[in-house]
Coordinates of C-alpha atoms and ligand atoms in Angstrom, one line a residue:
M395 CA -218.0 26.4 27.0
R396 CA -219.2 29.1 29.1
E397 CA -217.0 29.5 32.5
R398 CA -218.7 30.4 36.3
Q399 CA -222.0 32.8 35.8
Y400 CA -221.2 35.9 37.1
D401 CA -224.7 38.1 37.8
V402 CA -222.9 40.8 35.8
V403 CA -219.8 41.2 33.5
V404 CA -218.7 44.7 32.9
V405 CA -217.1 45.5 29.8
G406 CA -214.6 48.4 29.3
G407 CA -213.2 49.7 32.8
G408 CA -212.9 53.0 31.8
M409 CA -214.1 56.2 34.6
A410 CA -217.8 54.0 33.4
G411 CA -216.4 50.7 33.7
I412 CA -214.9 51.3 37.3
A413 CA -218.2 53.3 38.7
A414 CA -220.6 50.5 36.8
G415 CA -218.2 47.5 38.1
I416 CA -218.7 49.0 42.1
A417 CA -222.1 49.9 41.7
A418 CA -223.6 46.6 41.0
A419 CA -221.4 44.5 43.4
R420 CA -222.2 47.1 45.8
A421 CA -226.1 46.3 45.0
G422 CA -225.2 42.5 45.0
A423 CA -224.4 41.6 41.6
R424 CA -222.1 39.2 41.7
T425 CA -219.3 41.0 39.4
L426 CA -216.3 40.8 36.1
L427 CA -214.9 43.7 35.2
L428 CA -213.2 43.4 31.9
E429 CA -210.7 45.4 30.7
R430 CA -208.6 45.3 27.5
Y431 CA -205.4 46.9 28.4
G432 CA -203.2 46.7 32.1
F433 CA -204.6 49.5 33.8
L434 CA -208.1 50.5 34.4
G435 CA -209.4 54.2 34.1
G436 CA -209.6 54.4 29.6
M437 CA -209.3 57.8 28.6
A438 CA -208.7 59.4 32.0
T439 CA -205.9 57.4 32.2
A440 CA -204.4 56.3 28.2
G441 CA -206.3 59.0 27.4
M442 CA -203.6 61.4 30.2
V443 CA -206.6 63.9 29.7
G444 CA -205.9 65.3 32.9
T445 CA -208.8 67.5 34.4
I446 CA -212.2 66.0 35.4
C447 CA -214.6 68.4 34.1
G448 CA -218.4 68.1 34.7
L449 CA -218.7 67.0 38.1
Y450 CA -219.7 70.8 39.2
L451 CA -222.4 73.5 38.1
A452 CA -221.1 75.7 35.7
G453 CA -221.8 79.0 35.5
A454 CA -220.1 82.5 35.5
D455 CA -218.9 82.9 38.7
G456 CA -220.2 81.6 42.3
G457 CA -218.5 78.3 44.2
A458 CA -218.5 74.4 43.0
E459 CA -222.0 72.9 43.6
R460 CA -221.4 69.5 42.7
L461 CA -224.2 67.8 40.3
N462 CA -223.8 64.2 41.8
G463 CA -223.9 62.5 45.2
G464 CA -223.9 58.7 46.2
L465 CA -220.9 56.6 44.1
A466 CA -219.9 59.1 41.7
G467 CA -219.6 61.4 44.3
E468 CA -217.5 59.2 46.6
L469 CA -215.9 58.4 43.4
A470 CA -215.2 62.1 43.0
D471 CA -213.7 62.6 46.4
A472 CA -211.2 59.9 46.1
I473 CA -210.4 61.7 43.1
E474 CA -209.9 65.3 44.8
R475 CA -208.0 63.4 47.3
L476 CA -205.0 62.2 45.5
P477 CA -201.4 63.1 45.5
G478 CA -201.2 65.5 42.5
S479 CA -204.8 66.4 42.2
A480 CA -205.9 69.9 42.9
P481 CA -209.4 71.8 44.4
P482 CA -212.1 71.9 42.0
R483 CA -210.5 75.1 39.9
R484 CA -212.3 77.4 37.6
C485 CA -212.3 77.6 34.5
G486 CA -213.8 80.5 32.4
R487 CA -217.5 79.6 33.2
T488 CA -216.9 76.0 34.5
V489 CA -215.2 74.0 36.8
V490 CA -212.4 70.6 36.4
V491 CA -210.5 69.5 38.6
P492 CA -207.2 67.8 37.9
Y493 CA -205.0 65.1 38.9
L494 CA -202.6 62.8 37.5
A495 CA -203.3 59.5 34.9
H496 CA -201.0 57.3 37.2
E497 CA -202.2 58.3 40.6
L498 CA -205.8 57.7 38.9
A499 CA -205.2 54.4 37.7
A500 CA -203.5 53.1 41.4
L501 CA -206.7 54.9 42.9
A502 CA -208.6 52.6 40.4
D503 CA -206.7 49.6 41.5
D504 CA -207.3 50.3 45.3
L505 CA -211.9 50.7 44.4
V506 CA -211.8 47.6 42.7
A507 CA -210.0 45.5 45.1
A508 CA -212.8 46.5 48.0
E509 CA -215.5 45.5 46.7
R510 CA -215.8 42.0 48.0
R511 CA -218.4 40.4 45.1
L512 CA -216.1 42.7 41.6
D513 CA -213.6 40.4 40.4
A514 CA -211.6 42.4 37.2
H515 CA -209.3 40.9 34.9
L516 CA -207.0 43.5 32.5
H517 CA -205.4 42.1 29.5
A518 CA -208.6 40.4 28.8
H519 CA -210.1 41.4 25.5
V520 CA -213.8 41.6 24.5
D521 CA -214.0 40.0 21.0
G522 CA -218.0 38.1 21.1
V523 CA -221.1 38.2 22.9
E524 CA -224.0 35.3 22.9
R525 CA -227.3 35.7 23.0
D526 CA -230.4 33.4 24.3
G527 CA -233.0 35.4 21.9
V528 CA -232.6 37.9 22.6
R529 CA -230.7 38.6 26.0
V530 CA -226.9 38.7 26.5
A531 CA -226.4 34.8 28.0
A532 CA -222.3 34.8 28.4
V533 CA -219.2 37.6 27.6
R534 CA -216.2 35.7 25.0
F535 CA -212.4 37.8 25.4
A536 CA -209.2 36.5 24.9
T537 CA -206.4 36.6 27.4
A538 CA -202.6 35.5 27.2
D539 CA -203.8 32.1 28.7
G540 CA -206.5 32.1 26.0
M541 CA -210.1 32.1 24.8
R542 CA -212.5 32.5 27.7
S543 CA -216.2 32.7 27.8
V544 CA -218.0 34.0 30.8
A545 CA -222.2 33.6 31.3
C546 CA -223.6 36.3 32.8
S547 CA -227.2 37.6 34.0
A548 CA -226.7 41.3 32.6
A549 CA -224.1 43.1 31.3
V550 CA -222.6 47.2 30.9
D551 CA -221.3 48.1 27.9
A552 CA -218.7 50.5 29.1
S553 CA -215.9 50.2 26.6
G554 CA -216.1 53.7 24.9
D555 CA -217.0 51.9 22.1
A556 CA -219.6 49.9 22.4
V557 CA -218.5 46.9 21.2
A558 CA -220.4 44.6 23.6
A559 CA -223.6 45.8 22.1
L560 CA -221.8 45.5 18.4
A561 CA -220.9 42.4 19.0
A562 CA -224.7 41.4 20.5
G563 CA -226.1 42.7 18.0
A564 CA -227.7 44.9 19.9
P565 CA -228.9 48.7 17.8
T566 CA -226.0 50.8 17.8
E567 CA -224.3 54.2 15.4
T568 CA -221.3 55.3 14.0
P569 CA -220.8 58.7 12.7
P570 CA -218.4 58.0 9.6
P571 CA -214.7 59.5 10.3
D572 CA -215.0 62.4 9.3
E573 CA -218.3 63.4 10.7
R574 CA -216.8 62.5 14.1
Q575 CA -215.3 65.0 16.6
L576 CA -211.7 65.1 16.4
C577 CA -209.6 62.4 18.2
S578 CA -205.9 64.2 20.1
L579 CA -202.7 63.5 21.6
I580 CA -201.7 63.8 24.3
F581 CA -197.4 64.5 25.9
T582 CA -196.4 66.4 28.4
L583 CA -193.3 68.5 27.7
Q584 CA -190.4 69.6 30.5
G585 CA -187.5 72.3 30.1
V586 CA -190.6 75.0 30.0
D587 CA -190.4 78.1 30.4
V588 CA -194.1 78.1 31.8
A589 CA -193.6 81.9 33.3
A590 CA -192.7 83.6 28.6
L591 CA -196.2 81.3 27.6
G592 CA -198.6 83.9 28.6
G593 CA -200.5 86.4 27.3
A594 CA -199.0 87.5 24.3
A595 CA -196.6 85.7 24.0
G596 CA -198.2 82.2 23.8
L597 CA -201.2 84.6 21.1
A598 CA -198.2 85.7 18.6
L599 CA -196.5 81.8 19.0
R600 CA -199.4 79.8 17.8
R601 CA -200.4 82.2 15.1
R602 CA -196.6 81.5 14.0
L603 CA -197.6 77.8 14.3
A604 CA -200.4 78.0 12.3
A605 CA -198.1 80.1 9.5
A606 CA -195.3 77.3 9.7
E607 CA -197.9 74.7 9.0
A608 CA -199.6 77.4 5.8
A609 CA -196.0 77.5 4.8
A610 CA -195.9 73.7 4.6
L611 CA -193.3 74.3 7.8
L612 CA -195.1 71.7 9.1
P613 CA -196.8 68.7 8.4
A614 CA -200.7 69.2 8.2
G615 CA -202.4 69.6 11.4
A616 CA -199.2 70.1 13.8
S617 CA -200.6 73.7 14.8
D618 CA -203.4 73.0 15.9
V619 CA -202.4 72.3 19.6
A620 CA -203.0 74.0 23.2
W621 CA -200.6 73.8 26.0
R622 CA -202.2 74.3 29.5
P623 CA -199.0 74.5 33.0
T624 CA -200.1 71.8 34.4
G625 CA -198.5 73.1 37.8
R626 CA -195.4 71.1 38.1
P627 CA -191.6 72.9 38.1
G628 CA -191.6 73.8 34.1
E629 CA -194.0 71.4 32.4
V630 CA -197.0 71.7 30.4
A631 CA -199.8 69.4 29.2
V632 CA -200.3 69.7 25.3
K633 CA -203.2 68.6 23.2
L634 CA -202.4 68.3 19.2
A635 CA -205.8 67.9 17.7
L636 CA -205.2 65.3 14.8
R637 CA -207.7 66.4 12.1
A638 CA -206.7 65.9 8.5
V639 CA -206.0 62.8 9.1
G640 CA -206.8 60.2 6.5
G641 CA -207.2 56.3 6.9
G642 CA -208.9 54.1 4.3
A643 CA -208.8 50.9 2.4
R644 CA -205.8 49.9 3.3
E645 CA -205.4 51.6 6.6
D646 CA -208.6 51.5 9.4
F647 CA -208.5 55.1 10.7
R648 CA -207.1 54.9 15.3
S649 CA -204.0 53.6 13.5
A650 CA -204.0 56.1 11.3
A651 CA -204.9 58.5 14.1
E652 CA -201.8 56.7 16.5
R653 CA -199.1 57.5 13.7
A654 CA -200.5 61.0 12.5
G655 CA -200.3 62.1 16.2
R656 CA -196.2 60.4 16.4
R657 CA -195.7 61.7 12.9
R658 CA -196.6 65.5 14.2
L659 CA -196.2 65.4 17.4
R660 CA -191.6 64.9 16.5
A661 CA -192.1 67.5 13.9
L662 CA -194.3 70.2 16.1
V663 CA -191.6 70.1 19.2
D664 CA -188.9 70.5 17.1
F665 CA -190.1 73.3 15.3
L666 CA -190.8 74.7 19.7
R667 CA -187.3 74.0 20.0
A668 CA -185.7 75.7 17.4
D669 CA -188.2 78.8 17.4
A670 CA -189.4 79.5 20.8
P671 CA -187.1 80.6 23.1
A672 CA -189.8 79.0 25.7
F673 CA -189.3 75.9 24.4
A674 CA -185.9 75.9 23.8
A675 CA -185.3 73.2 26.5
A676 CA -187.6 71.4 26.2
F677 CA -188.1 67.4 26.5
V678 CA -190.8 65.7 25.6
S679 CA -191.5 64.0 29.1
Q680 CA -194.8 61.2 29.2
V681 CA -196.6 60.6 26.0
A682 CA -200.0 59.2 26.0
P683 CA -200.4 55.7 25.6
Q684 CA -203.1 56.0 22.9
V685 CA -204.6 59.1 21.4
G686 CA -207.7 60.4 22.5
V687 CA -210.6 59.5 21.5
R688 CA -213.7 61.8 21.7
E689 CA -216.1 60.1 20.1
S690 CA -217.1 57.0 18.1
R691 CA -219.9 54.7 18.0
R692 CA -222.5 53.9 21.1
I693 CA -225.9 51.9 21.7
I694 CA -229.2 53.4 20.3
G695 CA -231.1 53.4 23.2
R696 CA -234.5 53.5 24.8
A697 CA -234.4 57.3 24.6
R698 CA -231.7 59.5 23.0
L699 CA -230.6 62.2 23.9
T700 CA -230.4 65.3 22.4
R701 CA -228.6 69.0 21.5
A702 CA -232.3 70.6 23.0
D703 CA -232.4 68.0 26.1
V704 CA -228.6 69.3 27.7
L705 CA -229.3 73.4 26.4
G706 CA -233.2 73.0 27.3
G707 CA -232.4 71.2 31.0
R708 CA -234.2 68.9 30.4
R709 CA -235.8 66.5 32.9
F710 CA -236.5 63.4 32.7
P711 CA -239.3 60.6 35.3
D712 CA -237.0 58.0 34.6
A713 CA -233.4 60.7 35.9
I714 CA -230.4 59.4 36.8
A715 CA -227.9 62.3 36.7
R716 CA -227.3 65.6 36.6
A717 CA -225.1 67.1 34.0
A718 CA -223.8 70.7 32.9
W719 CA -221.0 70.6 31.0
P720 CA -221.0 72.5 28.0
I721 CA -221.2 71.3 24.7
E722 CA -217.6 70.8 23.5
L723 CA -217.8 70.0 19.3
W724 CA -213.8 69.5 18.2
R725 CA -214.9 69.1 14.7
H726 CA -212.6 69.3 11.3
G727 CA -211.8 72.0 9.5
A728 CA -212.0 74.3 13.0
A729 CA -209.4 75.3 14.9
G730 CA -209.6 73.9 18.9
A731 CA -213.4 73.4 20.5
R732 CA -216.3 75.4 20.1
F733 CA -218.4 75.6 23.0
E734 CA -222.5 75.9 23.7
Y735 CA -223.3 76.6 27.2
L736 CA -226.4 75.8 29.4
A737 CA -227.9 78.8 31.3
D738 CA -225.4 80.0 33.9
G739 CA -226.5 77.1 37.1
A740 CA -228.4 75.6 35.1
W741 CA -228.7 71.2 34.8
Y742 CA -229.7 68.7 32.6
E743 CA -230.9 65.5 33.3
I744 CA -229.4 61.7 32.0
P745 CA -232.6 59.1 31.1
L746 CA -232.1 55.6 32.1
A747 CA -233.7 55.0 28.6
C748 CA -230.6 56.8 27.6
L749 CA -228.6 53.6 28.9
H750 CA -230.7 51.1 27.6
A751 CA -230.1 49.2 24.7
A752 CA -232.7 48.6 22.4
G753 CA -233.9 45.4 22.2
V754 CA -231.8 43.9 24.6
P755 CA -232.9 44.0 28.0
N756 CA -230.3 42.5 29.5
L757 CA -227.7 45.3 28.3
F758 CA -226.9 48.4 29.9
A759 CA -224.5 51.6 28.4
A760 CA -222.5 53.6 30.6
G761 CA -220.8 56.4 29.5
R762 CA -219.2 58.0 26.1
C763 CA -221.0 54.9 24.8
I764 CA -224.8 55.8 25.8
S765 CA -227.3 56.6 23.5
G766 CA -227.2 60.4 22.2
T767 CA -226.8 62.5 19.3
S768 CA -223.4 64.3 18.5
E769 CA -223.8 67.3 20.4
A770 CA -225.5 65.9 23.2
L771 CA -222.9 63.0 23.5
G772 CA -220.4 66.4 23.3
S773 CA -221.7 67.1 26.7
A774 CA -222.8 64.0 28.8
R775 CA -219.2 62.5 27.3
V776 CA -217.2 64.0 29.6
I777 CA -215.4 62.1 33.0
G778 CA -218.0 63.8 35.7
T779 CA -221.2 62.2 33.8
C780 CA -219.4 58.9 32.5
L781 CA -219.2 58.1 36.2
A782 CA -222.8 58.9 37.0
T783 CA -224.2 57.0 34.5
G784 CA -221.8 54.2 34.8
A785 CA -222.4 54.4 38.9
A786 CA -226.0 54.4 37.7
A787 CA -226.3 51.1 35.0
G788 CA -224.1 48.9 37.5
T789 CA -226.5 49.2 39.7
A790 CA -229.8 49.1 36.9
A791 CA -227.9 46.2 35.6
A792 CA -227.7 44.3 39.1
R793 CA -231.5 45.0 40.0
V794 CA -232.3 42.9 36.0
A795 CA -229.8 40.4 36.7
G796 CA -230.8 39.9 40.1
G797 CA -234.6 39.7 38.6
A798 CA -235.5 43.0 41.2
A799 CA -236.2 44.9 38.2
A800 CA -238.6 44.2 34.9
A801 CA -236.8 45.2 31.5
G802 CA -236.5 48.9 31.5
D803 CA -237.7 49.9 34.6
A804 CA -236.0 53.4 36.6
P805 CA -234.1 52.4 39.5
P806 CA -235.1 52.9 42.7
A807 CA -235.5 56.7 44.0
A808 CA -232.4 56.4 46.2
D809 CA -230.4 55.4 43.7
R810 CA -231.4 57.9 41.2
E811 CA -231.8 61.5 43.3
P812 CA -229.0 63.8 42.8
T813 CA -227.7 64.4 46.1
P814 CA -225.1 67.8 45.7
A815 CA -222.1 67.5 47.6
A816 CA -221.6 71.0 49.8
G817 CA -219.4 72.9 47.5
A818 CA -216.1 73.3 47.9
T819 CA -215.0 77.0 46.3
A820 CA -213.6 76.8 42.6
R821 CA -210.0 78.2 42.6
D822 CA -210.7 81.1 39.6
E823 CA -208.6 80.9 37.0
S824 CA -209.4 82.6 33.8
S825 CA -206.8 80.6 31.8
G826 CA -208.5 77.9 30.8
Ligands
LIG428 C1 -208.5 64.6 23.9 C2 -209.5 64.4 25.2 C3 -209.7 64.5 26.1 C4 -210.4 65.0 27.1 N1 -210.1 65.6 28.5 C5 -211.4 65.8 29.0 C6 -211.0 66.7 30.2 O1 -210.7 67.4 29.9 N2 -211.9 66.2 31.1 C7 -212.9 65.0 31.0 O2 -213.8 65.0 31.3 N3 -213.0 64.5 30.1 C8 -212.5 65.0 28.7 N4 -212.6 64.3 27.8 C9 -213.2 62.8 27.7 C10 -212.9 61.6 28.6 O3 -211.7 61.7 29.0 C11 -214.1 61.1 28.1 O4 -215.4 60.8 27.1 C12 -214.5 59.5 29.0 O5 -213.4 59.3 30.0 C13 -214.8 57.8 28.4 O6 -214.9 57.2 29.5 P1 -215.8 56.2 29.0 O7 -215.8 54.9 30.6 O8 -216.7 55.9 29.1 O9 -214.6 55.2 28.6 P2 -213.2 55.5 28.1 O10 -212.0 56.3 29.2 O11 -212.9 55.1 26.1 O12 -212.8 53.8 28.5 C14 -213.2 52.5 27.9 C15 -212.2 51.4 28.2 O13 -212.7 50.2 28.2 C16 -211.9 49.5 27.2 N5 -212.2 48.9 25.8 C17 -212.8 49.0 24.9 N6 -212.1 48.1 23.8 C18 -212.6 47.2 25.3 C19 -212.3 45.3 24.8 N7 -213.1 45.1 23.4 N8 -212.4 44.8 25.7 C20 -211.9 45.6 27.0 N9 -211.7 46.2 27.6 C21 -212.0 46.9 25.8 C22 -210.7 50.9 27.3 O14 -209.5 49.9 26.7 C23 -211.0 51.7 27.9 O15 -210.7 51.3 29.2 C24 -211.4 63.9 26.9 C25 -211.3 62.8 25.3 C26 -210.5 63.1 24.7 C27 -210.7 62.8 23.8

């Protein structure tokens, strides 16, 4: 039986879903945000990614100019003020904002609680969507107290994996595991002699790791690591890219990735402690609750963002966000990431049509499951852009739910005009 009616249901409480929920509520919609974990933030907290990318224009030098204002800018301001966050800092040709995952999760709680029209249900796993003709009519989810089904007038799929779109029978696309961007497991090590890891020493250690893997002293894939000092004494954050994970008939890809991540982490840390003096006293202090997923299922929208749109700085009449992160691809068969940059100071726009599910007029997507090619989403998936597409999807869903907009209408100009914040100055850091 369906329960009380909400105007908008947002599926997934990652950074895109948080923005979507707040935007929908502020646009006057009674809104429900559903999240399967016991905390909000998605990859930003559960995956411990550690820095916010995509908030600022990229370029070889200069200050940090915000790409999006409005709610996305307000959320960025709040993140930058958190304990443990640092001002925007230059990282090669880009600008990033470091943050602490537990502080971000607590901020998300506060932001959601402050919205009168927004309810949030944690530990709520969405497993079905009911349709009434072409429209989404209700969202079903599992809780510790049983199954629930909530009627709604519009929905936002911010699940990262387009689970609501799939359940609604909307068109989606999912590249096969070996064509997707790699997953990575992120963890922190403490007790590290951080000063001894810089420059040539760090490079030499990476070479030793690769040689150890080639000699089968490490499990396959365990040498594909990058580390960065977090700024806390003796601590580095380690990113272990999970190539050659497997999966198949007996084990789904994600289970295989989680198990491979844990096994490789243990072997890698043992090796580092034994082989590298900088890590001799190191210990694992935190492991991300889940492997980080860069790419999975996404919607097929009324339009599809492409590599040419991104690199060409394309503008759209129904633009809802500006973005400028390079196309960052983590592929099988290559160590680390490959970057393709926009021209210095350039940006592209994301149109509302990439957020709007084809054939389902009251369903929108936000964050990393918007409609686009693998390459385009290699840029648009970063958190700064997810905040902007989340805010736009929430506003659009509220307007459709309220009958103020015909399906597919662009939000009013005030919602979509980017209002770049006065630029803070980025601190230059050559080690990205
Ligand atoms: C290893 C790695 C490193 C990265 N590094 C950076 C970085 O440094 N900076 C940066 O800006 N970006 C980085 N990214 C990209 C970025 O973190 C993500 O693309 C972005 O956070 C995605 O946000 P989202 O809200 O769209 O999706 P997600 O963060 O995936 O959130 C989706 C939410 O939906 C929930 N959900 C899913 N299914 C259901 C369901 N059935 N029912 C209820 N809830 C559900 C999930 O639990 C989750 O909370 C990185 C990604 C990875 C994987």
